[in-house]
């Protein structure tokens, strides 16, 4: 067993799912779990899509990029390459927070 999916998932008989059958199993699970409109959008088409969505959610929630990279098991360089959009949004949010804080600390003119 070389892939994590080979270790994690078992079939109805309790045996490990072979790599060749994994795609079939995933498609069946999507059909059972998703509404027709969700299925048509290719939502979670691949298991990797769930990982990508999770990392994107962490970044959008304001989790430090270095911590996201650590949890995802990838380098910070890879994180910056693939999640640049979320990192740019985080930068904009950080700038807004800093500007708000500065307004509270800088005395108003004429005071």
PDB file of C-alpha atoms in Angstrom, residues 59-60 62-63 65 80 83-99:
ATOM      1  CA  UNK A  59      -6.580  30.833   4.581  1.00  0.00           C
ATOM      2  CA  UNK A  60      -9.858  32.696   4.094  1.00  0.00           C
ATOM      3  CA  UNK A  62      -7.271  34.160   8.574  1.00  0.00           C
ATOM      4  CA  UNK A  63      -5.099  31.231   9.659  1.00  0.00           C
ATOM      5  CA  UNK A  65      -0.100  30.846   5.957  1.00  0.00           C
ATOM      6  CA  UNK A  80       2.002  30.742  -2.045  1.00  0.00           C
ATOM      7  CA  UNK A  83      -3.247  29.814  -3.023  1.00  0.00           C
ATOM      8  CA  UNK A  84      -2.070  33.287  -4.063  1.00  0.00           C
ATOM      9  CA  UNK A  85      -5.646  34.585  -4.395  1.00  0.00           C
ATOM     10  CA  UNK A  86      -6.473  33.777  -0.777  1.00  0.00           C
ATOM     11  CA  UNK A  87      -3.164  35.178   0.420  1.00  0.00           C
ATOM     12  CA  UNK A  88      -3.855  38.453  -1.417  1.00  0.00           C
ATOM     13  CA  UNK A  89      -7.251  38.650   0.295  1.00  0.00           C
ATOM     14  CA  UNK A  90      -5.571  38.030   3.650  1.00  0.00           C
ATOM     15  CA  UNK A  91      -3.086  40.821   2.896  1.00  0.00           C
ATOM     16  CA  UNK A  92      -5.937  43.229   2.131  1.00  0.00           C
ATOM     17  CA  UNK A  93      -7.697  42.236   5.349  1.00  0.00           C
ATOM     18  CA  UNK A  94      -4.483  42.754   7.330  1.00  0.00           C
ATOM     19  CA  UNK A  95      -4.050  46.210   5.811  1.00  0.00           C
ATOM     20  CA  UNK A  96      -7.601  47.128   6.817  1.00  0.00           C
ATOM     21  CA  UNK A  97      -6.978  45.985  10.397  1.00  0.00           C
ATOM     22  CA  UNK A  98      -3.751  47.972  10.577  1.00  0.00           C
ATOM     23  CA  UNK A  99      -5.408  51.107   9.192  1.00  0.00           C
TER      24      UNK A  99
END
